[in-house]
Coordinates of C-alpha atoms and ligand atoms in Angstrom, one line a residue:
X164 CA 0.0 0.0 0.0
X165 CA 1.2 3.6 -0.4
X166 CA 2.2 5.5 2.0
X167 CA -0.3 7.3 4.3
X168 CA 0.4 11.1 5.4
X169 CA -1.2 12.9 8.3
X170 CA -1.7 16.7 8.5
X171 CA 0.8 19.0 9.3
X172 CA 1.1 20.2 12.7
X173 CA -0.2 16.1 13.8
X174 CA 0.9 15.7 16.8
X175 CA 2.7 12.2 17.9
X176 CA 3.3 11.3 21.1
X177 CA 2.9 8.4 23.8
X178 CA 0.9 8.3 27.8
X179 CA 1.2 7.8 30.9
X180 CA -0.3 8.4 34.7
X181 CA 1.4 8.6 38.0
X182 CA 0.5 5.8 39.7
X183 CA 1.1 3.3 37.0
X184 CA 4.4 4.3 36.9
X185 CA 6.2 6.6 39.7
X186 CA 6.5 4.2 42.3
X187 CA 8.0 6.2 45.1
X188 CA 4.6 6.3 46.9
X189 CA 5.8 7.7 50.3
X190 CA 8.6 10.0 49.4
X191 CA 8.6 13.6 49.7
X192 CA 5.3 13.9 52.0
X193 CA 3.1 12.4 49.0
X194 CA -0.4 11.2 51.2
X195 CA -2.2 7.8 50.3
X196 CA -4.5 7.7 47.3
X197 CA -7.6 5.7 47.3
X198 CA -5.2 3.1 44.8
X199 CA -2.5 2.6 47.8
X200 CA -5.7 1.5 50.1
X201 CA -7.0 -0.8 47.6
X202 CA -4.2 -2.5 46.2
X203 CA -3.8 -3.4 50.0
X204 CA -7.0 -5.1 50.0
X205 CA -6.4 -9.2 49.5
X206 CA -7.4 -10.3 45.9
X207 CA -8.4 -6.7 45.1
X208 CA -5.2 -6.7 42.4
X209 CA -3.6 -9.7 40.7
X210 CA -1.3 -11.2 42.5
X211 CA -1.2 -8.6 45.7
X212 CA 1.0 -5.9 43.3
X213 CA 0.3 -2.2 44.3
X214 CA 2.1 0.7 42.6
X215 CA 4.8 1.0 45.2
X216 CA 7.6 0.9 43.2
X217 CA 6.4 0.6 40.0
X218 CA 8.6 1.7 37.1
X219 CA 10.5 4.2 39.4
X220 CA 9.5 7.1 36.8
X221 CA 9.7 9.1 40.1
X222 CA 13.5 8.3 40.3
X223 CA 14.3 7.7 36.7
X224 CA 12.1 10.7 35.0
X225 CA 15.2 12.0 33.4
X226 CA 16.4 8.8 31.7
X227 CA 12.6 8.4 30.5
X228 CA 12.6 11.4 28.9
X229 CA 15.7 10.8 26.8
X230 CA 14.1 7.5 26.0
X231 CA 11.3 9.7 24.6
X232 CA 13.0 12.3 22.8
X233 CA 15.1 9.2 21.2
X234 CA 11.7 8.0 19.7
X235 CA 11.0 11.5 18.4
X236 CA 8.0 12.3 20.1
X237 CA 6.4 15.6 20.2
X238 CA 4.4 15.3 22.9
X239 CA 4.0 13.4 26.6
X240 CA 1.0 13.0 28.0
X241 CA 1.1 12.2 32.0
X242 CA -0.6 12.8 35.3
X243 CA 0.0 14.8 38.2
X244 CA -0.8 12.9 41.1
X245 CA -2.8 14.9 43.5
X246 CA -1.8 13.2 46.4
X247 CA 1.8 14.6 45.8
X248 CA 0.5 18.2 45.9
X249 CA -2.3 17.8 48.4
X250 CA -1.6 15.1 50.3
X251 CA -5.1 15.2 51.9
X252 CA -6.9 16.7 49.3
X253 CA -7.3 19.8 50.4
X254 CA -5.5 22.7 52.0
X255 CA -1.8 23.0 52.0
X256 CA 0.2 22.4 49.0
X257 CA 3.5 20.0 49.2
X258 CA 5.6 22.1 47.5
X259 CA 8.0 19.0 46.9
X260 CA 5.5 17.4 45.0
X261 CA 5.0 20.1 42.8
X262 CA 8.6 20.0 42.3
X263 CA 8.5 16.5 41.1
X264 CA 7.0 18.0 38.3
X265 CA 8.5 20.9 38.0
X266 CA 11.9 18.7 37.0
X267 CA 9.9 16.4 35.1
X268 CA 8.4 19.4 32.7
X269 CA 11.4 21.0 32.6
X270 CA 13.4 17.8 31.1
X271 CA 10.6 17.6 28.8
X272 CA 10.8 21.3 27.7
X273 CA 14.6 21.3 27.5
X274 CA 14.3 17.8 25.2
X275 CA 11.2 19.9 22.8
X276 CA 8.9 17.5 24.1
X277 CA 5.6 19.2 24.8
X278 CA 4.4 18.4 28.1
X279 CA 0.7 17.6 28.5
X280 CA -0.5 17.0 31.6
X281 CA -3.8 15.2 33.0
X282 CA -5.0 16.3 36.4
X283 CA -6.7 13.4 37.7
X284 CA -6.1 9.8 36.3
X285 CA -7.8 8.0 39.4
X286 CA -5.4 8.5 42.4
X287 CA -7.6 10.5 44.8
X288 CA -6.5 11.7 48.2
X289 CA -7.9 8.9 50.3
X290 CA -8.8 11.7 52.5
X291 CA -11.3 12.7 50.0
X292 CA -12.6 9.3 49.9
X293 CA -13.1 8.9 53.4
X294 CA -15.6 11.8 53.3
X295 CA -17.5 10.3 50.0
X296 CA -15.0 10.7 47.4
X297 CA -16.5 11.7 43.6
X298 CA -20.1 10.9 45.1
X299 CA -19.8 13.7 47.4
X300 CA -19.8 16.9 45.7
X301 CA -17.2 18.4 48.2
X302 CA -14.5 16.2 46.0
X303 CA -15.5 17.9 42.9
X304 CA -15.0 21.5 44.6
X305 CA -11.7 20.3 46.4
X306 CA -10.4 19.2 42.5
X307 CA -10.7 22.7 41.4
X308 CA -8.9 24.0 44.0
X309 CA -5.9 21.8 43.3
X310 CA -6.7 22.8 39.6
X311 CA -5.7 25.9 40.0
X312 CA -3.2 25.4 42.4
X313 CA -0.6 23.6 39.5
X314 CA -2.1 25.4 36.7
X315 CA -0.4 28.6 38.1
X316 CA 2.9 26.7 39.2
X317 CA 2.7 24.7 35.6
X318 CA 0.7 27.3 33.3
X319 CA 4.1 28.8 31.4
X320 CA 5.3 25.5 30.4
X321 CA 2.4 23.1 30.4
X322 CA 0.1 24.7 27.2
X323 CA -1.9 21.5 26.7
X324 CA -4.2 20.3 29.9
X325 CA -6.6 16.9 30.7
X326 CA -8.8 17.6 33.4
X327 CA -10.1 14.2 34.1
X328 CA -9.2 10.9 32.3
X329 CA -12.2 8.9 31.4
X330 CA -14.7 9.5 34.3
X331 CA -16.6 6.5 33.1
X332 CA -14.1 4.1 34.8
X333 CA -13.8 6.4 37.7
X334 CA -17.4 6.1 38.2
X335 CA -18.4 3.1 37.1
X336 CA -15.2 0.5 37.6
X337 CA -15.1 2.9 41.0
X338 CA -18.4 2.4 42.4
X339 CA -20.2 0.1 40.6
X340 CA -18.3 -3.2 39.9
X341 CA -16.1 -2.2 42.4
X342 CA -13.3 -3.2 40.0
X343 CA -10.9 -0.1 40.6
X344 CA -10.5 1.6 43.9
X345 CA -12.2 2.8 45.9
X346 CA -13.8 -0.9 44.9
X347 CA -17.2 0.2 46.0
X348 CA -20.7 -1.7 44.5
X349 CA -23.3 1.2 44.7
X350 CA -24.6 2.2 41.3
X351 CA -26.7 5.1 43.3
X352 CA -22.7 7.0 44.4
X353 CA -21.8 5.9 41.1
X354 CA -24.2 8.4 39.1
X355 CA -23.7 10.6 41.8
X356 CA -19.5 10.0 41.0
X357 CA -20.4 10.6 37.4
X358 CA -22.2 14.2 38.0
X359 CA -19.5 15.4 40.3
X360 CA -16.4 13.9 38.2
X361 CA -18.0 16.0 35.2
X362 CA -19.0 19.2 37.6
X363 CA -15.5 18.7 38.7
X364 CA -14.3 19.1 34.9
X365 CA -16.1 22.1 34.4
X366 CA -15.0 24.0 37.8
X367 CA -11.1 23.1 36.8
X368 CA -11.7 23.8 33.4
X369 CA -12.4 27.6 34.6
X370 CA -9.4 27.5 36.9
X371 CA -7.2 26.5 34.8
X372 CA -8.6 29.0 32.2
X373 CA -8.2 31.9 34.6
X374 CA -4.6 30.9 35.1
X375 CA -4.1 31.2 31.1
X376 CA -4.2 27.2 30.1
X377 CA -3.5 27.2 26.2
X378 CA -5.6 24.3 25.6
X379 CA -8.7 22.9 28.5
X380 CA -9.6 18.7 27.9
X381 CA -11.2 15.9 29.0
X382 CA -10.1 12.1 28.4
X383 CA -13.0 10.2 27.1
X384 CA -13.1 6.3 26.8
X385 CA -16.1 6.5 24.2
X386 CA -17.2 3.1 22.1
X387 CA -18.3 2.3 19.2
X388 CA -21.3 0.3 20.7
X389 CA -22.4 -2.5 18.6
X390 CA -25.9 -4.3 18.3
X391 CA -25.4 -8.3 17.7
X392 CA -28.3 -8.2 15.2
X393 CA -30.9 -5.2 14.1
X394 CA -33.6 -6.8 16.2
X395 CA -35.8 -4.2 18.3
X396 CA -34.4 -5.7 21.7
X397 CA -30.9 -5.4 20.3
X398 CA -30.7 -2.4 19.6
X399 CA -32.5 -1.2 22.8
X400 CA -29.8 -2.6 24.2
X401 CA -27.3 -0.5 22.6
X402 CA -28.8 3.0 22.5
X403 CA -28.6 2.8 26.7
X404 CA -25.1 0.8 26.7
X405 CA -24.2 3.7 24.4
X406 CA -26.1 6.1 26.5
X407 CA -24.4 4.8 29.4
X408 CA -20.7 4.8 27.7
X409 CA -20.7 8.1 25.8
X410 CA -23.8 10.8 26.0
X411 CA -23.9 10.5 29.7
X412 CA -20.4 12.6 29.4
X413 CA -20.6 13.9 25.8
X414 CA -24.0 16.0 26.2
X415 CA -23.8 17.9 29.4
X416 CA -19.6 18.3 28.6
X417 CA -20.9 19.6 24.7
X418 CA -24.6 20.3 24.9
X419 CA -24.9 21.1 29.1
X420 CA -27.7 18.8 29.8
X421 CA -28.2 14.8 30.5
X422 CA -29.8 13.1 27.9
X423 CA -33.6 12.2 29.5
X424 CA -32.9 8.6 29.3
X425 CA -30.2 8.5 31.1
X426 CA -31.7 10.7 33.9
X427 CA -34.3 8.1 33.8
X428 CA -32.0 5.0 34.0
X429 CA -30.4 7.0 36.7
X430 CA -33.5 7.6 38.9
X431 CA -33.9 3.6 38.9
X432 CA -31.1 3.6 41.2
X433 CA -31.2 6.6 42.9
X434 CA -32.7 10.5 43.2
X435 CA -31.0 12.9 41.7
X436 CA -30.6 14.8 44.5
X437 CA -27.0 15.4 43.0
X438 CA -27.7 17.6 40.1
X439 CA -28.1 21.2 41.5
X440 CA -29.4 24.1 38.8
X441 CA -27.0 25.4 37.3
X442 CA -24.5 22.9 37.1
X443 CA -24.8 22.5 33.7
X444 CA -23.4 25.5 32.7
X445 CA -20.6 24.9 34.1
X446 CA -19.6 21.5 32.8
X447 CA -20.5 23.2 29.7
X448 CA -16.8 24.3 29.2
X449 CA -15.1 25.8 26.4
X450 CA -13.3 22.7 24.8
X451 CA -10.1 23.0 22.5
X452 CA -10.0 19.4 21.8
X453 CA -11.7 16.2 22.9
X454 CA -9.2 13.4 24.3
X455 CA -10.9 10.1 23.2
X456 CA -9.1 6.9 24.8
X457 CA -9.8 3.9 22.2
X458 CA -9.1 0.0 22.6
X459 CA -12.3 -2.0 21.4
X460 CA -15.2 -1.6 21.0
X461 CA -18.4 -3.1 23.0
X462 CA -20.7 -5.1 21.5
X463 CA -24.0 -5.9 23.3
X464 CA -27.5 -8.3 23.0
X465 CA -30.3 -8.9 24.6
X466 CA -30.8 -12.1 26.3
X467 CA -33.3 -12.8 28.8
X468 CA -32.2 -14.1 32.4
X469 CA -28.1 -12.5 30.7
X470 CA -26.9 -11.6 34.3
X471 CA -25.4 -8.0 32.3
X472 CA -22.3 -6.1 33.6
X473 CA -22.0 -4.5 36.9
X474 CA -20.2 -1.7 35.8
X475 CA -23.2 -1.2 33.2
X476 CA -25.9 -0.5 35.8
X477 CA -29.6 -1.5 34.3
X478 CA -28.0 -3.9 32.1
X479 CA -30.0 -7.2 33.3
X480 CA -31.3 -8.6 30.3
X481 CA -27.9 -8.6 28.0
X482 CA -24.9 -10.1 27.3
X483 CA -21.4 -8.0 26.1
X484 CA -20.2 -11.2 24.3
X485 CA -17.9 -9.9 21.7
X486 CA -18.1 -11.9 18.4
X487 CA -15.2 -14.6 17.9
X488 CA -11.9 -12.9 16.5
X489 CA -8.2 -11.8 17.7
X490 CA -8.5 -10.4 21.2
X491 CA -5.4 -8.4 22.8
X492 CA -3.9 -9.8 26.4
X493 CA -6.7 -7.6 28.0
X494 CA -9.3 -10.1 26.1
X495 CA -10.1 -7.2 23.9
X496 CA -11.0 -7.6 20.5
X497 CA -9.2 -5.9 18.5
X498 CA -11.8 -4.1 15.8
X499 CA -9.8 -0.8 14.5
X500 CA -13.5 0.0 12.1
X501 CA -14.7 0.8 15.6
X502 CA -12.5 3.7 15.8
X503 CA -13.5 4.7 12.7
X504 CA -16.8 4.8 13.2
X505 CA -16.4 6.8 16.8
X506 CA -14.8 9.3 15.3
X507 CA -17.2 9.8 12.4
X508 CA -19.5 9.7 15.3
X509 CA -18.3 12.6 16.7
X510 CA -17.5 14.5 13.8
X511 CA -21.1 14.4 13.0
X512 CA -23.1 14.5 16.0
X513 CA -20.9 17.8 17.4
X514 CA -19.6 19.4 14.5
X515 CA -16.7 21.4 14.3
X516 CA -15.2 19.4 17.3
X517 CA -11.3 19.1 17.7
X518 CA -10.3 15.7 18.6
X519 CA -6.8 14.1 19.9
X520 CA -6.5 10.4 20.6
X521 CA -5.3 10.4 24.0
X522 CA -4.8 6.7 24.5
X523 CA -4.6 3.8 22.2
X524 CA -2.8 0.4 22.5
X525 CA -2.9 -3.1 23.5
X526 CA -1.6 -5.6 25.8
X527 CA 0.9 -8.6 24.9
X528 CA 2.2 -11.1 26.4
X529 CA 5.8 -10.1 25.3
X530 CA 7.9 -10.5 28.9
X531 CA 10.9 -11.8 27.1
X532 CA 13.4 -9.9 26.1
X533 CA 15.5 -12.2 24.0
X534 CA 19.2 -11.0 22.4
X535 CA 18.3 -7.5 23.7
X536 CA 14.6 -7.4 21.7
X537 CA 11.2 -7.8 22.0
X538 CA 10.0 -8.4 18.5
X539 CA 6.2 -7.2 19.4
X540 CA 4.6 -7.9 16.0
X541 CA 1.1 -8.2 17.7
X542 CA 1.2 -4.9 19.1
X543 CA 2.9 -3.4 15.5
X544 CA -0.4 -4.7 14.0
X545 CA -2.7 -3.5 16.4
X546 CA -1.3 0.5 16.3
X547 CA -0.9 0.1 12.3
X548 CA -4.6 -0.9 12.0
X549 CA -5.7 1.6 14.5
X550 CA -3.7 4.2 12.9
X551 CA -4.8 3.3 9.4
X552 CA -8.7 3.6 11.0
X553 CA -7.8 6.9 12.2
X554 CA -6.4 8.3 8.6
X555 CA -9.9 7.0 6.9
X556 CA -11.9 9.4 9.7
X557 CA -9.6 11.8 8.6
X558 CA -10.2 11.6 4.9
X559 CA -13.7 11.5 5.9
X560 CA -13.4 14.8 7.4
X561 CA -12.8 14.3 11.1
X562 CA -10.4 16.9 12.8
X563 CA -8.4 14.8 14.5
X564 CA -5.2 16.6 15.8
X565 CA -2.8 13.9 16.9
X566 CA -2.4 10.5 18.5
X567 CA -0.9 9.6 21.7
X568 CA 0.6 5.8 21.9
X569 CA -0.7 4.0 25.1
X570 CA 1.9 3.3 26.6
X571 CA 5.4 4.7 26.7
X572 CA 6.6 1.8 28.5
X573 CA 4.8 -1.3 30.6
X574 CA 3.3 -0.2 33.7
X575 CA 1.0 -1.1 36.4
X576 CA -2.3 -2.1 34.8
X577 CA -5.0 -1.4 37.7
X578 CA -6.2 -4.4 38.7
X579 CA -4.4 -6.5 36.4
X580 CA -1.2 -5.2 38.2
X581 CA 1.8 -5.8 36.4
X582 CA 0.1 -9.1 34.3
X583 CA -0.7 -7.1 31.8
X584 CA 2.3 -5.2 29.3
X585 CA 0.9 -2.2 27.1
X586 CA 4.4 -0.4 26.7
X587 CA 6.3 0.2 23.3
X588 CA 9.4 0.2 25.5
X589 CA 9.5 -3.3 28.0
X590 CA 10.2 -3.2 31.4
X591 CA 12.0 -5.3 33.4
X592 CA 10.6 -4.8 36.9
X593 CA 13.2 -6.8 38.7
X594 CA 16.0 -4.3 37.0
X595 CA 14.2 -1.5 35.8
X596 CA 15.4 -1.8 33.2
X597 CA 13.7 -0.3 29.6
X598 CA 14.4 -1.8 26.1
X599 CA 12.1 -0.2 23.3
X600 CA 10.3 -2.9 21.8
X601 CA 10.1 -3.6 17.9
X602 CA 6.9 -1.2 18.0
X603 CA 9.1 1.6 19.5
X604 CA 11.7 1.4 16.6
X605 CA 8.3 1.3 14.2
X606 CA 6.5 4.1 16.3
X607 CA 9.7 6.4 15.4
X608 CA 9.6 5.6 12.3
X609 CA 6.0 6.9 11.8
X610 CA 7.1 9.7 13.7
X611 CA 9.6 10.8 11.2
X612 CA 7.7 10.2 8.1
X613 CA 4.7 11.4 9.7
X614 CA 2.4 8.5 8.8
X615 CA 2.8 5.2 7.7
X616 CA 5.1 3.2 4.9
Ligands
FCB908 C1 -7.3 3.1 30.1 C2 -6.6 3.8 31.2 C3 -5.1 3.6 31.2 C4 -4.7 2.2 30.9 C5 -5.4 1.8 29.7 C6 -5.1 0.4 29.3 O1 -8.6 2.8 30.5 O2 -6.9 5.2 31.1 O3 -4.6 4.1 32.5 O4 -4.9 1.4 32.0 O5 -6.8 1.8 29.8

């Protein structure tokens, strides 16, 4: 096949987020986050691994950003952990967690690496949680305060900024299934979690507006949701799943109101004593692009007596049976139209919209490193396809404004701890150390031809 170009001015880069990769979890007065407590919990994360060590990014920030600029990126997307800044969620700052990052944005700035920084992916001050967490509206108050509080230490350097990434796992893996910390089952505090983590957005949003922030985000994990068959009952199914996955977020973030059905699906499970007037003018923010996170896509039926998914509250009734196909490590199957088709989505139901792919990657089982290589052809595959996907939404007439690899190097994977390996540079965990991977080779050569052979 020819060669594919991307616009000029694409941006290329690769993610990451604190507490997948720091390690260093008491040093410098950083306080416990809601994933110390849980990764403590028995059976809670494979294997009893917590994010105590981790990569050692925290120690080793400056070799991992050489490793970066040798791939060519443009851009680093990370999170700042809150913990490190407030180490109880509110009131005084650390200041030698802010300069953590300080050193880290400055070694990205000195290698031209533009530094773009998430403020919350999922490490909340357990002090927070012990007072509610993101179903208590206090929390979403508390996040604006610590908005503002690096956007004015950061705001020269740091142009491009992530509020929240994908509040659907923070809600629903949260405090639903109970999958992720805090690991509560209540679908009532998790569409309460939902309406803060999004009022949240918007209140940090206007902080970090008011302390001149170039560019304002949000990290969304939107699907393509998929119906088995075009049956009635199927595609029920779907318009709530998708409902559920993406307009719960997208309309009040875009449009600044719920969809009704999905006030309706909420009030099965709870009042909504949560949503206040007003409120949705101010998740309403000003949005210079839209982070999308993409792995797979979901695909749903209806099937009486199907038990459904815990983290899809109201699902009783279907099944999220994926049909048969190549699935990643994760068990996800890899389906790059479904990207496609999201972005199209977007592009049409809120025109004009900037988008950036802020994740995208997969899990392989490639722990060997053999005569100094991991010859990741899986994973190659899987960010060719995906990339090819997102040049057809281009052509079609999506704005899409770069891509961000997920993830610069394996890392802690939640609950999967360190089972599962998403990095285009491997790991050792007993060493520490980091060996790009075939795919990192492959990723800077897209890089430098700015698309694909
Ligand atoms: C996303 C998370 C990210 C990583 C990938 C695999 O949901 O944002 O931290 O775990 O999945």
């Amino acid at each position: 096949m020819s060669g594919l170009r991307f616009p000029d001015g694409f941006v290329w880069g690769a993610a990451t987020a604190s507490y997948q990769i720091e390690g260093s979890t008491e040093q410098d007065g950083r306080g416990p986050s809601i994933w110390d407590t849980f990764s403590a919990v028995p059976d809670a994360v494979t294997d009893g691994h917590t994010g105590e060590v981790a990569c050692e990014h925290y120690l080793r920030y400056a070799d991992d950003v050489a490793l970066m600029s040798s791939l060519g990126l443009d851009a680093y997307r990370f999170s700042i952990a809150w913990p490190r800044i407030q180490p109880s969620g509110s009131g005084p700052v650390n200041s030698r967690g802010l300069d953590f990052y300080d050193r880290l944005i400055d070694e990205l700035c000195a290698a031209g690496i533009s530094p773009m920084a998430t403020l919350y992916h999922w490490d909340l001050p357990q002090a927070l949680q012990n007072r509610g967490g993101w179903a208590a509206r206090e929390t979403a108050e508390r996040f604006a305060e610590y908005a503002a509080v690096v956007a004015a230490k950061f705001g020269d350097r740091v142009r491009s900024w992530f509020t929240i990434n994908e509040p659907w796992c923070a809600a629903f893996l949260g405090y639903a299934s109970g999958d992720h910390a805090p690991g509560i089952t209540a679908p009532a505090q998790a569409f309460a979690a939902v309406h803060h983590l999004l009022l949240g957005h918007g209140l940090a949003a206007q902080a970090i507006r008011a302390a001149g922030a170039g560019e304002v985000s949000i990290a969304l994990n939107c699907t393509s949701v998929r119906p088995a068959t075009d049956n009635d009952e199927d595609l029920a199914a779907v318009e709530q799943i998708d409902g559920l996955s993406n307009r719960i977020f997208l309309e009040p973030l875009l449009r600044g109101e719920y969809p009704d059905d999905m006030l309706t699906l909420a009030e099965r499970f709870t009042p909504l004593w949560y949503v206040k007037s007003g409120d949705g003018a101010i998740i309403k923010q000003p949005l210079d692009v839209l982070g999308i996170n993409y792995y797979t896509p979901t695909w749903v039926r209806a099937r009486r007596n199907a038990p459904g998914s815990p983290a899809h509250p109201g699902s009783e009734g279907m099944d999220f049976t994926a049909p048969n196909g190549p699935v990643t490590e994760m068990g996800w199957r890899v389906d790059p139209t479904g990207l496609t088709d999201l972005l199209l989505r977007l592009h049409k139901d809120y025109e004009g919209l900037p988008v950036m792919i802020t994740e995208n990657g997969a899990a392989y089982a490639d722990s060997a490193v053999v005569d100094g290589q991991v010859q990741d052809v899986d994973r190659i595959a899987y960010l060719d396809g995906h990339l090819r996907a997102a040049h057809a939404a281009i052509s079609a007439g999506a704005d899409l404004r770069g891509y961000l690899a997920w993830s610069l190097m394996d890392n802690f994977e939640w609950a999967f701890g360190y089972t599962r390996r998403f990095g285009i540079v491997h790991v050792d965990y007993a060493t520490q150390r980091r060996t790009p991977k075939a795919s990192a080779d492959w990723y800077r050569k897209v890089i430098s031809q700015n698309g694909l052979a």
